[in-house]
PDB file of C-alpha atoms and ligand atoms in Angstrom:
ATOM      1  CA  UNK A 262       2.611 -10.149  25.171  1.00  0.00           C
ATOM      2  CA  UNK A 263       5.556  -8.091  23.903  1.00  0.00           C
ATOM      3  CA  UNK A 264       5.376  -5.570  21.315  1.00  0.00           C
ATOM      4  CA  UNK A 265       6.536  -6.776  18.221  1.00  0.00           C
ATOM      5  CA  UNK A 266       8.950  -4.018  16.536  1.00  0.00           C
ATOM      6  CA  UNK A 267       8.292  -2.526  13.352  1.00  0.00           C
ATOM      7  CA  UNK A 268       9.234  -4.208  10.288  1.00  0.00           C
ATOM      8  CA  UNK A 269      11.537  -1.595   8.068  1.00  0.00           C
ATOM      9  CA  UNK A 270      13.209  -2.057   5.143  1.00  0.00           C
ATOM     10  CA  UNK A 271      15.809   0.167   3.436  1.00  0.00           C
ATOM     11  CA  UNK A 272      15.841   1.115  -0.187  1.00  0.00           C
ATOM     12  CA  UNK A 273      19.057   2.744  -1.356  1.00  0.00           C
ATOM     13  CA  UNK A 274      20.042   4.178  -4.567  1.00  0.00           C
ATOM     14  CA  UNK A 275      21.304   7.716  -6.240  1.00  0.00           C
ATOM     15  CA  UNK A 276      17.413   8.633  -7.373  1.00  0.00           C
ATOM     16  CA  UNK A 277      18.932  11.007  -9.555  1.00  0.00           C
ATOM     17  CA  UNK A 278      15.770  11.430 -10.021  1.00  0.00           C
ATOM     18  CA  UNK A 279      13.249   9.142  -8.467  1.00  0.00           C
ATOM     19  CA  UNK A 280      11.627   7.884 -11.653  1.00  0.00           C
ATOM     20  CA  UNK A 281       7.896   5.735 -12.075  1.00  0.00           C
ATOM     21  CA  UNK A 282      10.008   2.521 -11.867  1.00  0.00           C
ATOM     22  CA  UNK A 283      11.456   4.075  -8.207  1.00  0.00           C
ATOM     23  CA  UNK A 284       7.973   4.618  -7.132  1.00  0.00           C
ATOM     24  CA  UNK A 285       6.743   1.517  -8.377  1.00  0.00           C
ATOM     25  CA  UNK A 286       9.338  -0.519  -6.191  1.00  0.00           C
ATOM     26  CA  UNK A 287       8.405   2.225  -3.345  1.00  0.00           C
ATOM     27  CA  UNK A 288       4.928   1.152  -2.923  1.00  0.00           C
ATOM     28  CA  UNK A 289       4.823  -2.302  -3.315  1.00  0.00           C
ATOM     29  CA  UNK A 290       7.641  -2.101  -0.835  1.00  0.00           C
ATOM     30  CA  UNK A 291       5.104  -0.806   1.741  1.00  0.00           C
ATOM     31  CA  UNK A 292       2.737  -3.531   1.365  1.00  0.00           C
ATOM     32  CA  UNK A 293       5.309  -6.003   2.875  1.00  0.00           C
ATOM     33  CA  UNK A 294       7.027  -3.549   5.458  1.00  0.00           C
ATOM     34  CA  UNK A 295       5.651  -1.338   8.070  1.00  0.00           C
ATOM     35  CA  UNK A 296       7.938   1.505   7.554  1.00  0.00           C
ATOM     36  CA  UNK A 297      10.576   2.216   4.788  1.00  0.00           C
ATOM     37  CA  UNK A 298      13.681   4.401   4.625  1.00  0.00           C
ATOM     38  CA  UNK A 299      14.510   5.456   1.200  1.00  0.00           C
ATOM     39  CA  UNK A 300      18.713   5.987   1.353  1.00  0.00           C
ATOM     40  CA  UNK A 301      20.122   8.301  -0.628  1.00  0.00           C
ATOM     41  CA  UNK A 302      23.964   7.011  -0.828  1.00  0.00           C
ATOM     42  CA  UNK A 303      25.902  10.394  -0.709  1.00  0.00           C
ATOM     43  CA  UNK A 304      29.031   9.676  -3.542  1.00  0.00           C
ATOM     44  CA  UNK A 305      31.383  12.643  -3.665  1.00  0.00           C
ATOM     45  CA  UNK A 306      33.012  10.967  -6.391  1.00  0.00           C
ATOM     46  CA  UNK A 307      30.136  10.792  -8.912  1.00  0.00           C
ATOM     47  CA  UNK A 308      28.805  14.069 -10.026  1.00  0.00           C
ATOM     48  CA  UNK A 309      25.156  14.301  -9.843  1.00  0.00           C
ATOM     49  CA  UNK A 310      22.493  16.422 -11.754  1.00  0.00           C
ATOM     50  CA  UNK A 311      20.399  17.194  -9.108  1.00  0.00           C
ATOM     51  CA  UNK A 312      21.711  17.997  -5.244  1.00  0.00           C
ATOM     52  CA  UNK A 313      21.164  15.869  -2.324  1.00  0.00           C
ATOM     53  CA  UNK A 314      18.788  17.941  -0.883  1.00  0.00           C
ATOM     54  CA  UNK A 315      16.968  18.165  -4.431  1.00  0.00           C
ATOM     55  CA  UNK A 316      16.798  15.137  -4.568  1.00  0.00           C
ATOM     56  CA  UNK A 317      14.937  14.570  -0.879  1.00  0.00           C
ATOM     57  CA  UNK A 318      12.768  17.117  -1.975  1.00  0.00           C
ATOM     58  CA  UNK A 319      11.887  15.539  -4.498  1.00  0.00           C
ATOM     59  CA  UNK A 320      11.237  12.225  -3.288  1.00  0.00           C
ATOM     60  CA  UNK A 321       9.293  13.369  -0.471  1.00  0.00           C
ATOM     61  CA  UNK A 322       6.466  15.142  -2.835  1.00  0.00           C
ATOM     62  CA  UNK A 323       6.429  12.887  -5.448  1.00  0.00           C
ATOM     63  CA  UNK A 324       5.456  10.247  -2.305  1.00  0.00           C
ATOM     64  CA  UNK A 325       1.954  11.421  -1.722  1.00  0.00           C
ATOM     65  CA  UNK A 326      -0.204   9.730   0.760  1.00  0.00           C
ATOM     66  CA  UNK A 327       2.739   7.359   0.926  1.00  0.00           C
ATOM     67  CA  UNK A 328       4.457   9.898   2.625  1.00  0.00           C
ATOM     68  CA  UNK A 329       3.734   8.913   6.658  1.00  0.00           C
ATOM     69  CA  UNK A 330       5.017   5.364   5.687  1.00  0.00           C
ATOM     70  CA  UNK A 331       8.717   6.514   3.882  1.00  0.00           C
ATOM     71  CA  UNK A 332      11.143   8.471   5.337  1.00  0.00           C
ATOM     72  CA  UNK A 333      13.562   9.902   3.024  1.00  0.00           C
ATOM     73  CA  UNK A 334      17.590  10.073   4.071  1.00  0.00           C
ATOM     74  CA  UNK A 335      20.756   9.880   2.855  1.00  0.00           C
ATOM     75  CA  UNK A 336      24.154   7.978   3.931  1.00  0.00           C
ATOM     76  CA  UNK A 337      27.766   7.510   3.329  1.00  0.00           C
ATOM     77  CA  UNK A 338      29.916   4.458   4.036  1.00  0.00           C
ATOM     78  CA  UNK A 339      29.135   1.318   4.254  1.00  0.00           C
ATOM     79  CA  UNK A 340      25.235   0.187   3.167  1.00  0.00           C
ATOM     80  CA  UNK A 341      25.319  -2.564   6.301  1.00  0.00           C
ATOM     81  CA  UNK A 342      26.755  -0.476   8.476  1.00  0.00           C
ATOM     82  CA  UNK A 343      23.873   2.460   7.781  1.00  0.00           C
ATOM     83  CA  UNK A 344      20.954  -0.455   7.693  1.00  0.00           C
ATOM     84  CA  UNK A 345      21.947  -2.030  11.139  1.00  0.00           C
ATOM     85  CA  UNK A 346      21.655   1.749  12.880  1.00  0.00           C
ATOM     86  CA  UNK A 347      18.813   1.534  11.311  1.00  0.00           C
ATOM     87  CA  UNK A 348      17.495  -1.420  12.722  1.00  0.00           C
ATOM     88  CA  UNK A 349      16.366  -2.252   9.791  1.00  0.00           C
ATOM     89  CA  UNK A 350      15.296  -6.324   8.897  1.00  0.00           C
ATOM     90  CA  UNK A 351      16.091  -5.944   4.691  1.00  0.00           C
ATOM     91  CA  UNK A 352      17.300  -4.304   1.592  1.00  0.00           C
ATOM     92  CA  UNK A 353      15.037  -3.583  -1.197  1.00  0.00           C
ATOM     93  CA  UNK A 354      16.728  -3.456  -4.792  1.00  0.00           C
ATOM     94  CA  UNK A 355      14.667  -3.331  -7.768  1.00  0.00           C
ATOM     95  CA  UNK A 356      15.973  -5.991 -10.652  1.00  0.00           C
ATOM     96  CA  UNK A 357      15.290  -4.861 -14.262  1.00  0.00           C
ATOM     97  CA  UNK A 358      16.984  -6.950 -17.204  1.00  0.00           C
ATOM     98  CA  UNK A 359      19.772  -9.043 -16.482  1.00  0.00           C
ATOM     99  CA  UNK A 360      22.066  -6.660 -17.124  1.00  0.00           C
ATOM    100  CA  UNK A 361      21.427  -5.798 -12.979  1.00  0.00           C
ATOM    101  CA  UNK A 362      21.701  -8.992 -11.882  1.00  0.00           C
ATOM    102  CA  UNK A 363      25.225  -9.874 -11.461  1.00  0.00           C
ATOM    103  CA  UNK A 364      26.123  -7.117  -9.872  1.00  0.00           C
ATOM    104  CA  UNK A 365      23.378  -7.072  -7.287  1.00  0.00           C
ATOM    105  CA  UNK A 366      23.880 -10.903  -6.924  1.00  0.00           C
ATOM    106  CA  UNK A 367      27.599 -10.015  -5.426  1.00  0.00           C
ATOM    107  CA  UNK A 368      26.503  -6.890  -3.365  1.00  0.00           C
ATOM    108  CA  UNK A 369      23.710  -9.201  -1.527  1.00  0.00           C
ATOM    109  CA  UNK A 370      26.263 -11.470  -0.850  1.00  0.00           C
ATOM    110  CA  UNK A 371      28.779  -9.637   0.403  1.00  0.00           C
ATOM    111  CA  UNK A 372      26.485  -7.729   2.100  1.00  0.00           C
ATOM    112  CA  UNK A 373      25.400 -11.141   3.549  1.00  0.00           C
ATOM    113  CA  UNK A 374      28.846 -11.740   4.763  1.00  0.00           C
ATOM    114  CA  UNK A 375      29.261  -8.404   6.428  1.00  0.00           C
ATOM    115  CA  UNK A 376      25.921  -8.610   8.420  1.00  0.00           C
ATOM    116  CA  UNK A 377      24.509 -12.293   8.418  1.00  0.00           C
ATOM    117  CA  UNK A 378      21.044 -10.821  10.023  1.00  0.00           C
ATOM    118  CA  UNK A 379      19.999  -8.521   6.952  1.00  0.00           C
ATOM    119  CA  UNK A 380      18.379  -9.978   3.774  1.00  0.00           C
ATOM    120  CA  UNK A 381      18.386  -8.402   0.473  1.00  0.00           C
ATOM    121  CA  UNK A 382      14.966  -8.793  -0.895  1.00  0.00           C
ATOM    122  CA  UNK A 383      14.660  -8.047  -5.092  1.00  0.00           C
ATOM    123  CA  UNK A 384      11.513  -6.899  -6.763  1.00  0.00           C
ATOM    124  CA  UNK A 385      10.932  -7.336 -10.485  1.00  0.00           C
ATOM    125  CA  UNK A 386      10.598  -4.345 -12.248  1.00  0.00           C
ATOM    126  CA  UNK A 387       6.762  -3.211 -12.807  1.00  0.00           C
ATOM    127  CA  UNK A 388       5.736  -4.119 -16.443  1.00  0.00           C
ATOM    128  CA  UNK A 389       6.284  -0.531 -17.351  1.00  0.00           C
ATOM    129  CA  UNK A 390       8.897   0.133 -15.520  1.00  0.00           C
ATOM    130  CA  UNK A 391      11.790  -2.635 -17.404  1.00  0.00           C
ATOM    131  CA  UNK A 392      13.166  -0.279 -19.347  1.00  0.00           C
ATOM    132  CA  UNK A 393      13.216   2.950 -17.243  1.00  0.00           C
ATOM    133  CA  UNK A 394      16.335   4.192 -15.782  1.00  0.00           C
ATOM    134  CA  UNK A 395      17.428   7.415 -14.016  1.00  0.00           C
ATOM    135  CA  UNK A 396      20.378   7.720 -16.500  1.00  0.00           C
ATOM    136  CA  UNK A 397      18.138   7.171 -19.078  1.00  0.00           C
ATOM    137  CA  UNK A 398      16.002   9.682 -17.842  1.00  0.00           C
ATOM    138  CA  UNK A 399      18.969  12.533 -17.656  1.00  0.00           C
ATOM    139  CA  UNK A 400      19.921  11.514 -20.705  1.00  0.00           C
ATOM    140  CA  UNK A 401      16.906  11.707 -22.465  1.00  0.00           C
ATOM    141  CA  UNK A 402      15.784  15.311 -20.957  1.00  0.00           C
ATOM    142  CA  UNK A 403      19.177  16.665 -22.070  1.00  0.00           C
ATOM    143  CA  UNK A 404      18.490  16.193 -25.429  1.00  0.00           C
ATOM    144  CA  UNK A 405      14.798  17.380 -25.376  1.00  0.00           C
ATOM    145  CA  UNK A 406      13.244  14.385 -25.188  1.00  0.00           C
ATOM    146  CA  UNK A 407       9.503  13.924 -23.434  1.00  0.00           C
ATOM    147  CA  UNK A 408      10.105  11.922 -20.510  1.00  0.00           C
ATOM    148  CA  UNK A 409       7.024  12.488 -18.793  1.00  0.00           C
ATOM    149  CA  UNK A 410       5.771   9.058 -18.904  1.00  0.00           C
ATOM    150  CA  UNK A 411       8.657   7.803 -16.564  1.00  0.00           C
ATOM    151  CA  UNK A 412       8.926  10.301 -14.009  1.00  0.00           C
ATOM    152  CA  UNK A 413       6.560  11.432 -11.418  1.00  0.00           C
ATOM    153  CA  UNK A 414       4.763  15.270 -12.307  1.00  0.00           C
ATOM    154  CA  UNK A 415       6.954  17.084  -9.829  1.00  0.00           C
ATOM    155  CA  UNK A 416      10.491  15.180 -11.248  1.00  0.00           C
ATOM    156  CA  UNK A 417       9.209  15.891 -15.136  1.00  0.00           C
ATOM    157  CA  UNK A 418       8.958  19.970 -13.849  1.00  0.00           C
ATOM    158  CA  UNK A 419      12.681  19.834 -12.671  1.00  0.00           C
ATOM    159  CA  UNK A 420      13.537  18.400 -15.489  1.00  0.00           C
ATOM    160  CA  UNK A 421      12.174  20.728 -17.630  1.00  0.00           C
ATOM    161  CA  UNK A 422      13.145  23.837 -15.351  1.00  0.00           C
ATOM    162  CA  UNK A 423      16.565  22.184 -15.474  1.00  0.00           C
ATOM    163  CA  UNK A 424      16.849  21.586 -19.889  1.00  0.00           C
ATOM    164  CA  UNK A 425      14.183  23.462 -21.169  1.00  0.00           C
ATOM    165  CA  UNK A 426      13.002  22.638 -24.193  1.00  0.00           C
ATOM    166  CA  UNK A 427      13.532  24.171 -27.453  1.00  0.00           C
ATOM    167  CA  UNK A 428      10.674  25.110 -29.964  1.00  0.00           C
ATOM    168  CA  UNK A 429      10.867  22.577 -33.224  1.00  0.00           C
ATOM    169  CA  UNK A 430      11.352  24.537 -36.352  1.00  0.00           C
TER     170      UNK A 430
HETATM  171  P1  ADP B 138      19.327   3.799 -11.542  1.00  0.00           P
HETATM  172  O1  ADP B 138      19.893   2.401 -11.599  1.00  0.00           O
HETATM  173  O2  ADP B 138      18.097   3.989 -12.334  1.00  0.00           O
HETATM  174  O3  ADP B 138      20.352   4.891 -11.727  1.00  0.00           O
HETATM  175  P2  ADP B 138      19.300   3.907  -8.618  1.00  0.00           P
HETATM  176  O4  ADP B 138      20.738   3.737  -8.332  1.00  0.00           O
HETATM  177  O5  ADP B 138      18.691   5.091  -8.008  1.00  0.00           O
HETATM  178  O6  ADP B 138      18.827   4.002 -10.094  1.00  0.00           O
HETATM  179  O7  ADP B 138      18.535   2.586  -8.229  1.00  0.00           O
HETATM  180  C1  ADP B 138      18.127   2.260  -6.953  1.00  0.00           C
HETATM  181  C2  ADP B 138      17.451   0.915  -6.983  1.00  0.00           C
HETATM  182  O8  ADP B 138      16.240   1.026  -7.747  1.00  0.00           O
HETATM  183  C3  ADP B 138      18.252  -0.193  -7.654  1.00  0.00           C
HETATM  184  O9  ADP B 138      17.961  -1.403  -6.987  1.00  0.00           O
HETATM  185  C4  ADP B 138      17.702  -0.239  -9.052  1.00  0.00           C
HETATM  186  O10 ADP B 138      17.859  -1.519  -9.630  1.00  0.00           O
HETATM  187  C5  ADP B 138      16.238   0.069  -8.776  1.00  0.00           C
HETATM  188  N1  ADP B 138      15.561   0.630  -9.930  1.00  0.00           N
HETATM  189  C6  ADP B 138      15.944   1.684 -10.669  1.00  0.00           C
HETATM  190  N2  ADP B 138      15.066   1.902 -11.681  1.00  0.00           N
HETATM  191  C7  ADP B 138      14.125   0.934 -11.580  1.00  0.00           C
HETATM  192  C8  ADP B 138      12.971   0.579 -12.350  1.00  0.00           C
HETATM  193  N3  ADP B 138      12.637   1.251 -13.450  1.00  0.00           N
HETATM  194  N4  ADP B 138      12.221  -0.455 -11.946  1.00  0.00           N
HETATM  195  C9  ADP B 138      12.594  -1.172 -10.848  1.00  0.00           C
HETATM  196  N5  ADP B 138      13.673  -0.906 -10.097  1.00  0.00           N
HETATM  197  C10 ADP B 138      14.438   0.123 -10.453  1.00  0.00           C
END
């Protein structure tokens, strides 16, 4: 019989940073897919807080056990383009409040248009998860904020190493 090849999926984003809700999507990902590639899309138009290769780092310790399963990369270009070198069956996007749909409703169909053989498969947030957002994230640790309960251990650390936080009077 011939081998069957491995199912992959890609999961792009900036993960700047990977937050709970990231990981969340990451491992239920892995219960439908044999392998998954988690993309970081390289923008040199959008300043980031961390660095690309923070960023991987990142990822690839807060991953765990998980970590024989995901491979962590980064791309420029065109998303179809990157997931058909790939050989990769789908696209994994996380959906939180409506506010994401639209947009990801037009990117899976154009996506659709430019390569007819890849589907774009949406998870719900996790229930804890609706509300978390990297921006959020930044945004919060800027200001001092405790953000610990959306990010991974490793993620919180940078965070902290990167706006430490000031004694309260
Ligand atoms: P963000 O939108 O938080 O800046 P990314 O661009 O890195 O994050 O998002 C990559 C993908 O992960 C997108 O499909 C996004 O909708 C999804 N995602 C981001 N945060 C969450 C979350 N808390 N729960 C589920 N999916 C999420």
């Amino acid at each position: 019989m011939p081998q069957k090849s491995p199912l992959i999926a890609i999961y792009p984003g900036s993960f700047d940073p990977l937050t709970l809700g990231h990981l969340n999507i990451i491992q239920r990902s892995l219960k439908l897919f044999d392998s998954l590639v988690v993309a970081i899309v390289v923008n040199p138009n959008k300043q980031s807080l961390f660095s690309l290769e923070e960023r991987r780092a990142m990822i690839e310790e807060a991953l765990g056990k998980d970590r024989k399963r995901v491979r962590v990369d980064s791309f420029s270009g065109l998303l179809v383009d990157y997931v058909r070198a790939q050989n990769a069956r789908a696209i994994i996007r996380g959906l939180r409040a409506v506010s994401d749909f639209e947009y990801e409703f037009q990117m899976a169909h154009m996506n659709r248009s430019l390569y007819p053989d890849v589907e774009t498969i949406f998870m719900m947030a996790g229930e804890d998860h609706f509300y978390v957002s990297s921006r959020l994230v930044r945004e919060v640790a800027s200001l001092g904020g405790d953000v610990s309960p959306m990010t991974p251990p490793n993620v919180h650390r940078a965070l902290l190493a990167r706006f430490p936080r000031k004694e309260k009077p």
